[in-house]
PDB file of C-alpha atoms in Angstrom:
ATOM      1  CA  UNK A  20     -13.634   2.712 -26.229  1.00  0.00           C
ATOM      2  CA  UNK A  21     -12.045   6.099 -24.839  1.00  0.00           C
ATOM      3  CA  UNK A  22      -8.658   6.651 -25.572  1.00  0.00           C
ATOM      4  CA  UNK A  23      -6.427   7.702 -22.067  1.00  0.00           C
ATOM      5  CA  UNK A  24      -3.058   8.478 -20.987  1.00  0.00           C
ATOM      6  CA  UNK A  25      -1.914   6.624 -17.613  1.00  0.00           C
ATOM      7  CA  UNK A  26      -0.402   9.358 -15.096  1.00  0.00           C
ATOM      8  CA  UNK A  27       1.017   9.544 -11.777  1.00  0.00           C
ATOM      9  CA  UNK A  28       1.672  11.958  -9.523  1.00  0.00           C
ATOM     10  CA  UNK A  29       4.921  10.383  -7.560  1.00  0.00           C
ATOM     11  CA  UNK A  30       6.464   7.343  -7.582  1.00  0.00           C
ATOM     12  CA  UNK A  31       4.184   4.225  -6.474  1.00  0.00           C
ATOM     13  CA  UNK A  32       1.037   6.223  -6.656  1.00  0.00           C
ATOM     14  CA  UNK A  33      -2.046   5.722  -7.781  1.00  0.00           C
ATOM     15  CA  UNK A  34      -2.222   5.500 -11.656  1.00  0.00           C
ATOM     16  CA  UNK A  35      -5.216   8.117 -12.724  1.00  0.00           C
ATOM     17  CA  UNK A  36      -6.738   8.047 -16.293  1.00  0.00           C
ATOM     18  CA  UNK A  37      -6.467  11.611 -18.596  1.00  0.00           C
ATOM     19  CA  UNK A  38      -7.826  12.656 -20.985  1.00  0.00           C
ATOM     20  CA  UNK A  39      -4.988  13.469 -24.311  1.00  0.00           C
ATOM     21  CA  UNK A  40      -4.382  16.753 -25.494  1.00  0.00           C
ATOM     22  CA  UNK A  41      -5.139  16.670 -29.382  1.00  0.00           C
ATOM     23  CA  UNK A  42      -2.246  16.943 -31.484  1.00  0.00           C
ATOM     24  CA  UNK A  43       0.333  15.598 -28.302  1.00  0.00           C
ATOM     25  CA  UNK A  44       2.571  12.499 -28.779  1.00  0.00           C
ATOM     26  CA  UNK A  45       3.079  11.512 -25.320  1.00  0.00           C
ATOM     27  CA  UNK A  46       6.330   9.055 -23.808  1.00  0.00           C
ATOM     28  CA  UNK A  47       7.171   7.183 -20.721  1.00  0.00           C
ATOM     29  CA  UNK A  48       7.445   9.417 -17.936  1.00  0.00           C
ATOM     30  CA  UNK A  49       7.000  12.278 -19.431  1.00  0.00           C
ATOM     31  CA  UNK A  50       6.458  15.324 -17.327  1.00  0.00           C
ATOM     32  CA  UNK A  51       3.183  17.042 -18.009  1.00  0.00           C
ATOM     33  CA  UNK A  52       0.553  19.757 -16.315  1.00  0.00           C
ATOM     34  CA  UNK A  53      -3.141  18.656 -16.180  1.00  0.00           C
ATOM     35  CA  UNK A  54      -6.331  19.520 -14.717  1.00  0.00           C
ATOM     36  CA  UNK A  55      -7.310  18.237 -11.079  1.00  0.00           C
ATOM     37  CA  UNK A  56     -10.131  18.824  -8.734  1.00  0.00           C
ATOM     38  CA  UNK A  57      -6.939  20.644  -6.628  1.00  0.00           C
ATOM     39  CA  UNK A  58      -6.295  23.097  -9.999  1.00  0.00           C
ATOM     40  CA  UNK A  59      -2.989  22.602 -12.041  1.00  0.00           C
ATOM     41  CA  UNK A  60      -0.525  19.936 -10.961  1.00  0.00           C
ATOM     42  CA  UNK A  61       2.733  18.429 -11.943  1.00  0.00           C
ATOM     43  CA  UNK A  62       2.516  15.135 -12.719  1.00  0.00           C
ATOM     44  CA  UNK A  63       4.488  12.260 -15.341  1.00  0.00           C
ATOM     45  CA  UNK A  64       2.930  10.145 -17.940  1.00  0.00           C
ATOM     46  CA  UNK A  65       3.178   6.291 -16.328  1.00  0.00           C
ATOM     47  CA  UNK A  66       1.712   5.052 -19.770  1.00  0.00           C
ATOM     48  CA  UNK A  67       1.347   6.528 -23.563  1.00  0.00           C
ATOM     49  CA  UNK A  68      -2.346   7.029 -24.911  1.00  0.00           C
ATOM     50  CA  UNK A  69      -3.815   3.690 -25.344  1.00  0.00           C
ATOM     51  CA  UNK A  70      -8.016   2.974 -25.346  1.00  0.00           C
ATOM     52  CA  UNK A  71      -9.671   1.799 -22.833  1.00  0.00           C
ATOM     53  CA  UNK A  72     -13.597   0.038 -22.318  1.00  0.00           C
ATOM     54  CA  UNK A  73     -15.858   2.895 -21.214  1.00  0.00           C
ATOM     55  CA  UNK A  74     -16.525   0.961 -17.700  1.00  0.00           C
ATOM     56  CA  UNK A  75     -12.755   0.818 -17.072  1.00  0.00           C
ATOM     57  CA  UNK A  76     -12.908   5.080 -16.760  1.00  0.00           C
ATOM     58  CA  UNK A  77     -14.746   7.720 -14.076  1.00  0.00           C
ATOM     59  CA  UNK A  78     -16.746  10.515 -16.782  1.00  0.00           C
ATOM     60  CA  UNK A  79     -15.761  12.947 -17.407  1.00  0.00           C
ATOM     61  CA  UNK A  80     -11.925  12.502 -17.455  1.00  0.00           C
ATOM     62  CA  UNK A  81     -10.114  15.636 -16.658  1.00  0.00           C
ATOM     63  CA  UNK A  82      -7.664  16.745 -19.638  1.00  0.00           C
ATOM     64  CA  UNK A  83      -3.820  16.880 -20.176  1.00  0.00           C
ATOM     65  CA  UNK A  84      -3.506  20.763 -20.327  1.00  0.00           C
ATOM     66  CA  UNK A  85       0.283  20.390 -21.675  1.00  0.00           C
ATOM     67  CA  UNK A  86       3.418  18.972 -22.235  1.00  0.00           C
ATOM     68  CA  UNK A  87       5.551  20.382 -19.315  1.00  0.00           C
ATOM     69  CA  UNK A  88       7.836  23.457 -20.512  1.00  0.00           C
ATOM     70  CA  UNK A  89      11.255  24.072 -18.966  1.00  0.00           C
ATOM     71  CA  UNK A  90       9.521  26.924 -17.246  1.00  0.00           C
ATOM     72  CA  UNK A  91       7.035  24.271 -15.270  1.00  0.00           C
ATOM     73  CA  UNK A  92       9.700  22.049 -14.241  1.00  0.00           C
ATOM     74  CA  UNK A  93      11.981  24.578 -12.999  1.00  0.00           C
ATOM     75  CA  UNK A  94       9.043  25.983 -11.039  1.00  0.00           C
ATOM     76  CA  UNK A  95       8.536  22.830  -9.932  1.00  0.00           C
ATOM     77  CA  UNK A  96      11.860  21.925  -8.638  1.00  0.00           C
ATOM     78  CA  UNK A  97      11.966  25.409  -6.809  1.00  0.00           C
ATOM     79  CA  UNK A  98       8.815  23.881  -4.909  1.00  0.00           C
ATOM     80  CA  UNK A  99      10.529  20.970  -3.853  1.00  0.00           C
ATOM     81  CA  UNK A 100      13.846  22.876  -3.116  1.00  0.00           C
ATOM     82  CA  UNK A 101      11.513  24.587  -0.426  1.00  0.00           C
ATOM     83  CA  UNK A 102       9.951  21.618   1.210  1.00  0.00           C
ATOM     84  CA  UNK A 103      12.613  21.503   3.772  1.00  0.00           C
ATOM     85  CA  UNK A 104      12.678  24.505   4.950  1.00  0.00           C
ATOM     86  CA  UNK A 105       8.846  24.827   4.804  1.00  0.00           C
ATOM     87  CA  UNK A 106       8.896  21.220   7.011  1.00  0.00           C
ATOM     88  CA  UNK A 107      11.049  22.918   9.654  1.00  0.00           C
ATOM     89  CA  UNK A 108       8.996  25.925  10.140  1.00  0.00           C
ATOM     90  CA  UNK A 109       6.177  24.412  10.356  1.00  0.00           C
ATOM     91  CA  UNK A 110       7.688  21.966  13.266  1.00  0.00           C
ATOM     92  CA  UNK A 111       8.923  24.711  15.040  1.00  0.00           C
ATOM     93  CA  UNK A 112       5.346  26.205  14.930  1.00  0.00           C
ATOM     94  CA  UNK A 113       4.059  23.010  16.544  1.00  0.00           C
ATOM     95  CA  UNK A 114       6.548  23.139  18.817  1.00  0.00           C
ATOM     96  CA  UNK A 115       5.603  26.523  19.597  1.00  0.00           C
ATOM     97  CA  UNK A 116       1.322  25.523  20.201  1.00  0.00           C
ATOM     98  CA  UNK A 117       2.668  22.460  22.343  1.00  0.00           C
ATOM     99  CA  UNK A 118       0.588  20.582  19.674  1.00  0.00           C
ATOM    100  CA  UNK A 119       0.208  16.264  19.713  1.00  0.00           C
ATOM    101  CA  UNK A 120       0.780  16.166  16.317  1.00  0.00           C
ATOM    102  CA  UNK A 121       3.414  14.522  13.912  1.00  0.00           C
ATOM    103  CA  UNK A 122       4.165  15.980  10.944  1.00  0.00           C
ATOM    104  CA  UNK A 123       4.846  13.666   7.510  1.00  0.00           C
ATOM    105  CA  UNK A 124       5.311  15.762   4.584  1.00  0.00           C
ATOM    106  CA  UNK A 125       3.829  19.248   2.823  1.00  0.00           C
ATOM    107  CA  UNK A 126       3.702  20.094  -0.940  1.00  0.00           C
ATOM    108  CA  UNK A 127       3.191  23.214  -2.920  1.00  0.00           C
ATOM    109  CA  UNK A 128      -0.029  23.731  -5.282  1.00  0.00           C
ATOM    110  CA  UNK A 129       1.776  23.485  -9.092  1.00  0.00           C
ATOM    111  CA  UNK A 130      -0.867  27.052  -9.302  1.00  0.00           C
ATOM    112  CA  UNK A 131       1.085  28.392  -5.942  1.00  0.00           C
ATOM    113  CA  UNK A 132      -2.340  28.893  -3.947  1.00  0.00           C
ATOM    114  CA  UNK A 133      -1.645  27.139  -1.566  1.00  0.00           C
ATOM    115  CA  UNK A 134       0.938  24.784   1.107  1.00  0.00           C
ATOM    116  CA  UNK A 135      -0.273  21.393   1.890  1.00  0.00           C
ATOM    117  CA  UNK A 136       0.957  19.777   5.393  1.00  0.00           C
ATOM    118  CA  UNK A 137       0.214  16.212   6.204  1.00  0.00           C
ATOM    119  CA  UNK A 138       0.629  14.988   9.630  1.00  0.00           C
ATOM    120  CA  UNK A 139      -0.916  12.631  11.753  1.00  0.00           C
ATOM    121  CA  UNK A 140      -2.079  12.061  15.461  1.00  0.00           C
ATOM    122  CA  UNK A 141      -3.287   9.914  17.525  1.00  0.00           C
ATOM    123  CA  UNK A 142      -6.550  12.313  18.656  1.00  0.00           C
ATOM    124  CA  UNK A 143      -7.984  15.258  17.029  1.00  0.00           C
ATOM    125  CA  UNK A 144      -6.281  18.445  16.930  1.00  0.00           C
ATOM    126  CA  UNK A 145      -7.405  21.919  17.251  1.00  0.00           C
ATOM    127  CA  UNK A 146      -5.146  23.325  14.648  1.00  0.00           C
ATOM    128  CA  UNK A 147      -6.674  26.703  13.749  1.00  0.00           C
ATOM    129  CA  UNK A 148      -3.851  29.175  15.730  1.00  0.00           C
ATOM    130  CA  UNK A 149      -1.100  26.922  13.437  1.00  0.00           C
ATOM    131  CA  UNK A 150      -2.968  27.880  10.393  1.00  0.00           C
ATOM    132  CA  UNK A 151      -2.753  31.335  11.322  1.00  0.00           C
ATOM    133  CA  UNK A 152       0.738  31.229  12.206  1.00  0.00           C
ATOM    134  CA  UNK A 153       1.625  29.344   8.882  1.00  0.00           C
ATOM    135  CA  UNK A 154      -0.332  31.764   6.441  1.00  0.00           C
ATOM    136  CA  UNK A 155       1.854  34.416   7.897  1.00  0.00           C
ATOM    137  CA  UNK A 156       4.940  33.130   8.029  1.00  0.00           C
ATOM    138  CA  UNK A 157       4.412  31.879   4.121  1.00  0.00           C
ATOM    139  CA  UNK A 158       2.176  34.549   3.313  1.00  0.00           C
ATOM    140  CA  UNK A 159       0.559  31.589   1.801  1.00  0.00           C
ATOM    141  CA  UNK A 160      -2.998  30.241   1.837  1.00  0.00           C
ATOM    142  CA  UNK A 161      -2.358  26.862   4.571  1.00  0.00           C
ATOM    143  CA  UNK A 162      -4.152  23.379   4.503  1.00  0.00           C
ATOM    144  CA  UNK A 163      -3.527  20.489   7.226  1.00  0.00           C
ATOM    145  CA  UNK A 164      -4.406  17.291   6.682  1.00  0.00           C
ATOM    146  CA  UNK A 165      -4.171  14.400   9.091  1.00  0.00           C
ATOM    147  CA  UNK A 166      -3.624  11.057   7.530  1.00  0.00           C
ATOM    148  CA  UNK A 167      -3.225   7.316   8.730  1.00  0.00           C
ATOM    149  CA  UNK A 168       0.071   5.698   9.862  1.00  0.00           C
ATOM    150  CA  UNK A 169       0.017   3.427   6.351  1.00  0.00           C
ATOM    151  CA  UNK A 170      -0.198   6.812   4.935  1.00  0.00           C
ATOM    152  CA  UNK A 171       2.812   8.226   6.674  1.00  0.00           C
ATOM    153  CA  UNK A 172       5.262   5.433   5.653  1.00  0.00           C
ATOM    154  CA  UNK A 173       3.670   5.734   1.996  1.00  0.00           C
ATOM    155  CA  UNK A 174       5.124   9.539   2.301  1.00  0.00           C
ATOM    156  CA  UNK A 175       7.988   8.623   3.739  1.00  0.00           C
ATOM    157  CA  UNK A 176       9.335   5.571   2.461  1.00  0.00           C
ATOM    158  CA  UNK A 177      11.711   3.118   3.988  1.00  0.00           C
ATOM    159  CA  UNK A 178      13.220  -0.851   4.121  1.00  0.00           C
ATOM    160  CA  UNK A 179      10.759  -3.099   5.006  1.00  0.00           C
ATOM    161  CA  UNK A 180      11.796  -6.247   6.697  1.00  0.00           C
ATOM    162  CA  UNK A 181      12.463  -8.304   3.763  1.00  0.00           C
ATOM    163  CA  UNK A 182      15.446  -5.546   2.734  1.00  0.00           C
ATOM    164  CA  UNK A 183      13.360  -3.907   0.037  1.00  0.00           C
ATOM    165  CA  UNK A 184      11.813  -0.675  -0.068  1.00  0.00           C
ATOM    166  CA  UNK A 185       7.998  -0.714   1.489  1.00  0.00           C
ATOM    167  CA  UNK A 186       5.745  -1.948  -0.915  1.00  0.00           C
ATOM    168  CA  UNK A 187       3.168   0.924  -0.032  1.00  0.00           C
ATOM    169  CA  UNK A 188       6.138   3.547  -1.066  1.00  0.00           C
ATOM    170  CA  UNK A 189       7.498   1.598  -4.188  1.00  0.00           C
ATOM    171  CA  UNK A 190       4.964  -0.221  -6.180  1.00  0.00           C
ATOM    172  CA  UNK A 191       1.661  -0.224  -4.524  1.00  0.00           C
ATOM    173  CA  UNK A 192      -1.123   2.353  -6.021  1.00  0.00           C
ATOM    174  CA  UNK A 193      -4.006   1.502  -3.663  1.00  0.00           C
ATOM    175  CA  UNK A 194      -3.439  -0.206  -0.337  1.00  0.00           C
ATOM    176  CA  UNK A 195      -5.133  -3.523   0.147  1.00  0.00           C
ATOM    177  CA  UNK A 196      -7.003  -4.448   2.891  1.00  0.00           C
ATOM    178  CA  UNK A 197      -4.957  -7.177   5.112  1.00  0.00           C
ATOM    179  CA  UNK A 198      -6.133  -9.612   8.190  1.00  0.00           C
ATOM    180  CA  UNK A 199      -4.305 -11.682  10.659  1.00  0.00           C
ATOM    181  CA  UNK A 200      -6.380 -14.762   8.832  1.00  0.00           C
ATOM    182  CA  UNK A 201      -4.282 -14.392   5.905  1.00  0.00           C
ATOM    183  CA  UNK A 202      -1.366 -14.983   8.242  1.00  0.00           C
ATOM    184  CA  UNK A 203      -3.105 -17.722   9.718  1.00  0.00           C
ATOM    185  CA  UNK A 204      -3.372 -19.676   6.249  1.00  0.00           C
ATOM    186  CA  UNK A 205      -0.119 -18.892   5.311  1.00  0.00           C
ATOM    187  CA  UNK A 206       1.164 -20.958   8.313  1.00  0.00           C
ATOM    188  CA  UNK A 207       3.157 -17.681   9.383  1.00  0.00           C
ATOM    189  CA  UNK A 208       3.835 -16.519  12.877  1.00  0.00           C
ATOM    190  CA  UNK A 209       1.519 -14.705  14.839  1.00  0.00           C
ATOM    191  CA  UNK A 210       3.897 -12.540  16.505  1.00  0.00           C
ATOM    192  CA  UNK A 211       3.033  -8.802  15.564  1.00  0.00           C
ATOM    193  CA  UNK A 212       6.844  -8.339  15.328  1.00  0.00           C
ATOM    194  CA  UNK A 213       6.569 -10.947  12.870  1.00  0.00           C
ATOM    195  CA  UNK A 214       4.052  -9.601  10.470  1.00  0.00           C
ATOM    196  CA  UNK A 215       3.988  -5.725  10.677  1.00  0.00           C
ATOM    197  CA  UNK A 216       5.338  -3.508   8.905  1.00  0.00           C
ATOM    198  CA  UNK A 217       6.791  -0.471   9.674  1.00  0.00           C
ATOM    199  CA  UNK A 218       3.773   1.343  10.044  1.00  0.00           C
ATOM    200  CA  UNK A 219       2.845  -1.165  13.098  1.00  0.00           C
ATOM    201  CA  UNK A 220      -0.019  -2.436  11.149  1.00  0.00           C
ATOM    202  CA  UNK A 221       0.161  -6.107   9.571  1.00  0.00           C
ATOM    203  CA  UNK A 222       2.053  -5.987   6.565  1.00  0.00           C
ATOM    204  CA  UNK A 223       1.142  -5.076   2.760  1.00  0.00           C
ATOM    205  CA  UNK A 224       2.744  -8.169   1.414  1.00  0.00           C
ATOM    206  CA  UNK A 225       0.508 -10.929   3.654  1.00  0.00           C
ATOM    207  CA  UNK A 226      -2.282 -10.222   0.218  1.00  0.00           C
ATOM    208  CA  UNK A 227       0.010 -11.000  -2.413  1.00  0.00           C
ATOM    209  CA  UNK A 228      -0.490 -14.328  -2.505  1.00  0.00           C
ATOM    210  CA  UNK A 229      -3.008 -15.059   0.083  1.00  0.00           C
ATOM    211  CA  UNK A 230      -5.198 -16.600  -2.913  1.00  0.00           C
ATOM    212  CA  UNK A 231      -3.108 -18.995  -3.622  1.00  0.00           C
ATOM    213  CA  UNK A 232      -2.450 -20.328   0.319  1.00  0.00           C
ATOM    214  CA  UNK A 233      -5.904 -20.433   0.551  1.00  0.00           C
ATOM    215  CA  UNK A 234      -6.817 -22.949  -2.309  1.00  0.00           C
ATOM    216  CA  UNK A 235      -3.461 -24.834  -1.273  1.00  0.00           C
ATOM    217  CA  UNK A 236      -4.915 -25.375   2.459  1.00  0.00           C
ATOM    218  CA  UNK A 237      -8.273 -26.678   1.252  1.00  0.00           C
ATOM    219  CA  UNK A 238      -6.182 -29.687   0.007  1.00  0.00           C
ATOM    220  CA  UNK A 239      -3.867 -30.195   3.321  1.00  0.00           C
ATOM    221  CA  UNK A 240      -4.643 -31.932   6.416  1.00  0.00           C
ATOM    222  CA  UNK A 241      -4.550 -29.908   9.826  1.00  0.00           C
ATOM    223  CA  UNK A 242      -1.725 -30.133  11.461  1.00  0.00           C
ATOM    224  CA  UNK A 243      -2.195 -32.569  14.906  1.00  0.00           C
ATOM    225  CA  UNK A 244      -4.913 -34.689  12.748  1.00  0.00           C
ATOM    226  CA  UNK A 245      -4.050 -38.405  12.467  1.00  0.00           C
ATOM    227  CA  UNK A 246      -3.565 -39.516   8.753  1.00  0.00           C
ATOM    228  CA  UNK A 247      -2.878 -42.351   6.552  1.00  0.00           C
ATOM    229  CA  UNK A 248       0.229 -42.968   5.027  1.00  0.00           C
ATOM    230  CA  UNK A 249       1.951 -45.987   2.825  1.00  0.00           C
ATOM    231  CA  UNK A 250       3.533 -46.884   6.105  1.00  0.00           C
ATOM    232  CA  UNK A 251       0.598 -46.611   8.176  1.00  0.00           C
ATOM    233  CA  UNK A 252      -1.639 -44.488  10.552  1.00  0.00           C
ATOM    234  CA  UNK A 253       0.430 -41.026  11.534  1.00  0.00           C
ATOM    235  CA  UNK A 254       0.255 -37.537  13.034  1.00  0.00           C
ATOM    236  CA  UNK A 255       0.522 -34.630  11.095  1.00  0.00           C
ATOM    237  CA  UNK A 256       3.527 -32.823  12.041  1.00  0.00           C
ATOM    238  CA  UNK A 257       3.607 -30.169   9.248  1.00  0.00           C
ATOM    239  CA  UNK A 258       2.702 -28.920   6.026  1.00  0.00           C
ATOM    240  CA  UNK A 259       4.551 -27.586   3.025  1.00  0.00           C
ATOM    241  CA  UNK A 260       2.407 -25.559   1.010  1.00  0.00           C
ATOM    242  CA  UNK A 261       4.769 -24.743  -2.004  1.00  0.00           C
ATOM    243  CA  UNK A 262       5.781 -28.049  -2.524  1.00  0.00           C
ATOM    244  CA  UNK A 263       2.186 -29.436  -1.694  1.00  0.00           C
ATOM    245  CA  UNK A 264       3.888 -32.004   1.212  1.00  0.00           C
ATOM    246  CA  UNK A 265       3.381 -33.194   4.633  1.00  0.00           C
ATOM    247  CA  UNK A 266       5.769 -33.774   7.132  1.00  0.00           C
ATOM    248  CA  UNK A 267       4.169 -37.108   9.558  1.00  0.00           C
ATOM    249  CA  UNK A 268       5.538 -38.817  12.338  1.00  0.00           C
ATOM    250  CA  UNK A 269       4.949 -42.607  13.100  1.00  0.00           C
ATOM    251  CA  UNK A 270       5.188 -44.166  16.251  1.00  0.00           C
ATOM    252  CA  UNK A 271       8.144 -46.609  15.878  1.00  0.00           C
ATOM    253  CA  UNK A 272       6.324 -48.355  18.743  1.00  0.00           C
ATOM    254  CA  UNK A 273       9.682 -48.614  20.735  1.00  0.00           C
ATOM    255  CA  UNK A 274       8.662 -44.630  22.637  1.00  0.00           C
ATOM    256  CA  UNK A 275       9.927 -42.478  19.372  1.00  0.00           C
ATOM    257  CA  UNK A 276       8.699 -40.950  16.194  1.00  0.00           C
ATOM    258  CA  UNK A 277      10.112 -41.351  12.873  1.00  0.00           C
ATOM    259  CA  UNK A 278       8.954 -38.794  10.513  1.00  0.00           C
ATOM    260  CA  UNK A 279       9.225 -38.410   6.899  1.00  0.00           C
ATOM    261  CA  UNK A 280       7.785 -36.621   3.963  1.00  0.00           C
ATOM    262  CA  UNK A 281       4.562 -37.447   1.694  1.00  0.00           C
ATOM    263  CA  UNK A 282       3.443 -35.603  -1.112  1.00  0.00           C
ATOM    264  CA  UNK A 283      -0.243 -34.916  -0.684  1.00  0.00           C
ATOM    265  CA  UNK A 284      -1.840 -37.449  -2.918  1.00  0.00           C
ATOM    266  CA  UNK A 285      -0.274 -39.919  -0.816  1.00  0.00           C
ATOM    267  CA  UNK A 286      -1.792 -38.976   2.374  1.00  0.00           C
ATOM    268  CA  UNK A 287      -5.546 -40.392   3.261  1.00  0.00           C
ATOM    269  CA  UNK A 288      -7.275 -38.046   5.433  1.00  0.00           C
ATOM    270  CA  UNK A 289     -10.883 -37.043   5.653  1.00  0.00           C
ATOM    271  CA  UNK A 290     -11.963 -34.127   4.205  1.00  0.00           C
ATOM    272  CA  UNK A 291     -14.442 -31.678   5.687  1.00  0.00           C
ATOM    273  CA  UNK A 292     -18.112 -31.486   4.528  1.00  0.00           C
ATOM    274  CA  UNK A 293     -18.401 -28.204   4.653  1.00  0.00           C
ATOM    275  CA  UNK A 294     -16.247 -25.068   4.797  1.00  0.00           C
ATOM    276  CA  UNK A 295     -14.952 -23.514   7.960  1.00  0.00           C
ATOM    277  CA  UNK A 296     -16.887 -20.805   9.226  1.00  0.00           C
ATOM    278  CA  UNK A 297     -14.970 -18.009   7.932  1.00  0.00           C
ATOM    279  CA  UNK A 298     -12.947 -15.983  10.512  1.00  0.00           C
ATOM    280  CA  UNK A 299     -13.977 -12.343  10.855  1.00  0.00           C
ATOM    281  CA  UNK A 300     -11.310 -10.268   9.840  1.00  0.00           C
ATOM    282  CA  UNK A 301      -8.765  -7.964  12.355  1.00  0.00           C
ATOM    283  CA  UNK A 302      -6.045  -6.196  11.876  1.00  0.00           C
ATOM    284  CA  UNK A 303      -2.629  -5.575  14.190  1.00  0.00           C
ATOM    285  CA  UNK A 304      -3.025  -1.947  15.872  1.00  0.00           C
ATOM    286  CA  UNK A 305      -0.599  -0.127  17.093  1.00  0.00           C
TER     287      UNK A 305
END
C-alpha cells in the first residue's frame, strides 16, 4: 500500500495521484504547488491522503512540494487575470498570418516559463511566424498546441442538451469512447441532431448506461418479430426497456390492431442461438 493525495488541476479533470509532503495535513480542495513533468503547477487537493494498492499508482509518483502560500495564489490569480488579454492578442496575431486556426484557451506555467495556447483546426498549420510574433509580444517563451473538438468544449464548457453543463466540462476525468451501436441498443434516434453533443461528435452520456441496455435487450424480442401472448399470436410493436415491457398489437381480425402491454415473462418468443455478430463501432463526425 502507498499512501496518495487525489489532485486536480481544474474542475472535471483528470484526478492524478501525489505523493504527500511529510509533516502536511491536507483538506478538500485545498490549493497546493507540486511537481509535474511541465515544472511547478497550481493545482487543489480533490481527496485527503488515503492508501492505495501499489497497482492502482504509475512509480514513481511526483511529490506535493507545498501547501499553497498567499503569495502562490495571488500569483496565480494574476495569471488568470491575464488570460484575456493574452487570448485577444494572440487572435489578432492569427488574424494578422491569415491562419485556419481556432483558438480555445492559453494558460500560464505556475514557474512563468512559458504561455500555453490551445487551438484547433481542421488541417495542419504552419505556425512558426505566430510563435515568433507571440514570444515578442509576451517576451515570453510560446507553445501551441492543437487539440480535438471534444477537447475544445472540455475547455470551454457549456449546456448540453439535457440543460446541464457538458459532462466532459463538469464531471468527466477521462473521455470514454462512444459508438452509434450504443444508440442503437438504447432504442434512441439515429438522427445526429439527436445524439451529439456540442462538440458534433455523439454524445458523452450514450456510455453511462449502455451496460445496462445491453443485458436488458438480450431479454427483449425485436421489434416487427411475431410473438406469443396470453391473448394469442402478435407483432411486436415496441419495447420498454426500464420497465422490462412490450408493447404488441393483435389483429382484431375485423382490419385493426389492438395493442396492449406485456411484461416480458409473459411474452413467448424464440430466442437466438447465438449472439449477433457484433457491430463494428463508428462514431458521428463532424
Amino acid at each position: 500500500m502507498t499512501k496518495v493525495v487525489g489532485i486536480k488541476f481544474k474542475n472535471g479533470g483528470k484526478l492524478y495521484y501525489f505523493s504527500p509532503k511529510k509533516g502536511d495535513v491536507y483538506e478538500r480542495n485545498m490549493p497546493v504547488v507540486v511537481e509535474t513533468a511541465r515544472g511547478l503547477e497550481y493545482a487543489w487537493v480533490a481527496y485527503p491522503e488515503r492508501e492505495v494498492t501499489d497497482d492502482e499508482i504509475v512509480a514513481p509518483l511526483k511529490p506535493i512540494i507545498r501547501i499553497a502560500t498567499e503569495k502562490d495564489t495571488s500569483f496565480y490569480e494574476a495569471c488568470q487575470e491575464k488570460k484575456p488579454q493574452a487570448m485577444q492578442t494572440c487572435r489578432d496575431k492569427i488574424i494578422k498570418h491569415g491562419l485556419e486556426m481556432k483558438l480555445v484557451d492559453c494558460e500560464y506555467a505556475f514557474d512563468g516559463s512559458k504561455i500555453i495556447f490551445y487551438f484547433t483546426s481542421a488541417s495542419r498549420v504552419d505556425f512558426r511566424e505566430l510563435v515568433k510574433d507571440l514570444a515578442t509580444a509576451f517576451h515570453n517563451r510560446i507553445e501551441l498546441r492543437q487539440v480535438g473538438t471534444r477537447d475544445e468544449t472540455k475547455y470551454l464548457g457549456g449546456l448540453a442538451p439535457c440543460g446541464r453543463v457538458c459532462c466532459c466540462a463538469g464531471n468527466m476525468p477521462e473521455f470514454k469512447k462512444v459508438s452509434v451501436k450504443m444508440a442503437k441498443t438504447q432504442g434512441l434516434s439515429l438522427n445526429p441532431g439527436k445524439i451529439s453533443g456540442l462538440c458534433g461528435r455523439l454524445m458523452c452520456c450514450l456510455s453511462y448506461e449502455n451496460d445496462y441496455y445491453a443485458e436488458a435487450s438480450k431479454k427483449m424480442p425485436k421489434i416487427g418479430s411475431e410473438v406469443g401472448t396470453p391473448e394469442g399470436k402478435a407483432i411486436v410493436a415496441s419495447v420498454n426497456m426500464l420497465k422490462m415491457e412490450v408493447k404488441v398489437k393483435i389483429d382484431d381480425k375485423n382490419g385493426g390492431w389492438i395493442y396492449k402491454d406485456y411484461p416480458v415473462e409473459d411474452i413467448r418468443f424464440k430466442k437466438p442461438n447465438k449472439p449477433e455478430k457484433e457491430e463494428e463501432d463508428e462514431d458521428i463526425e463532424e
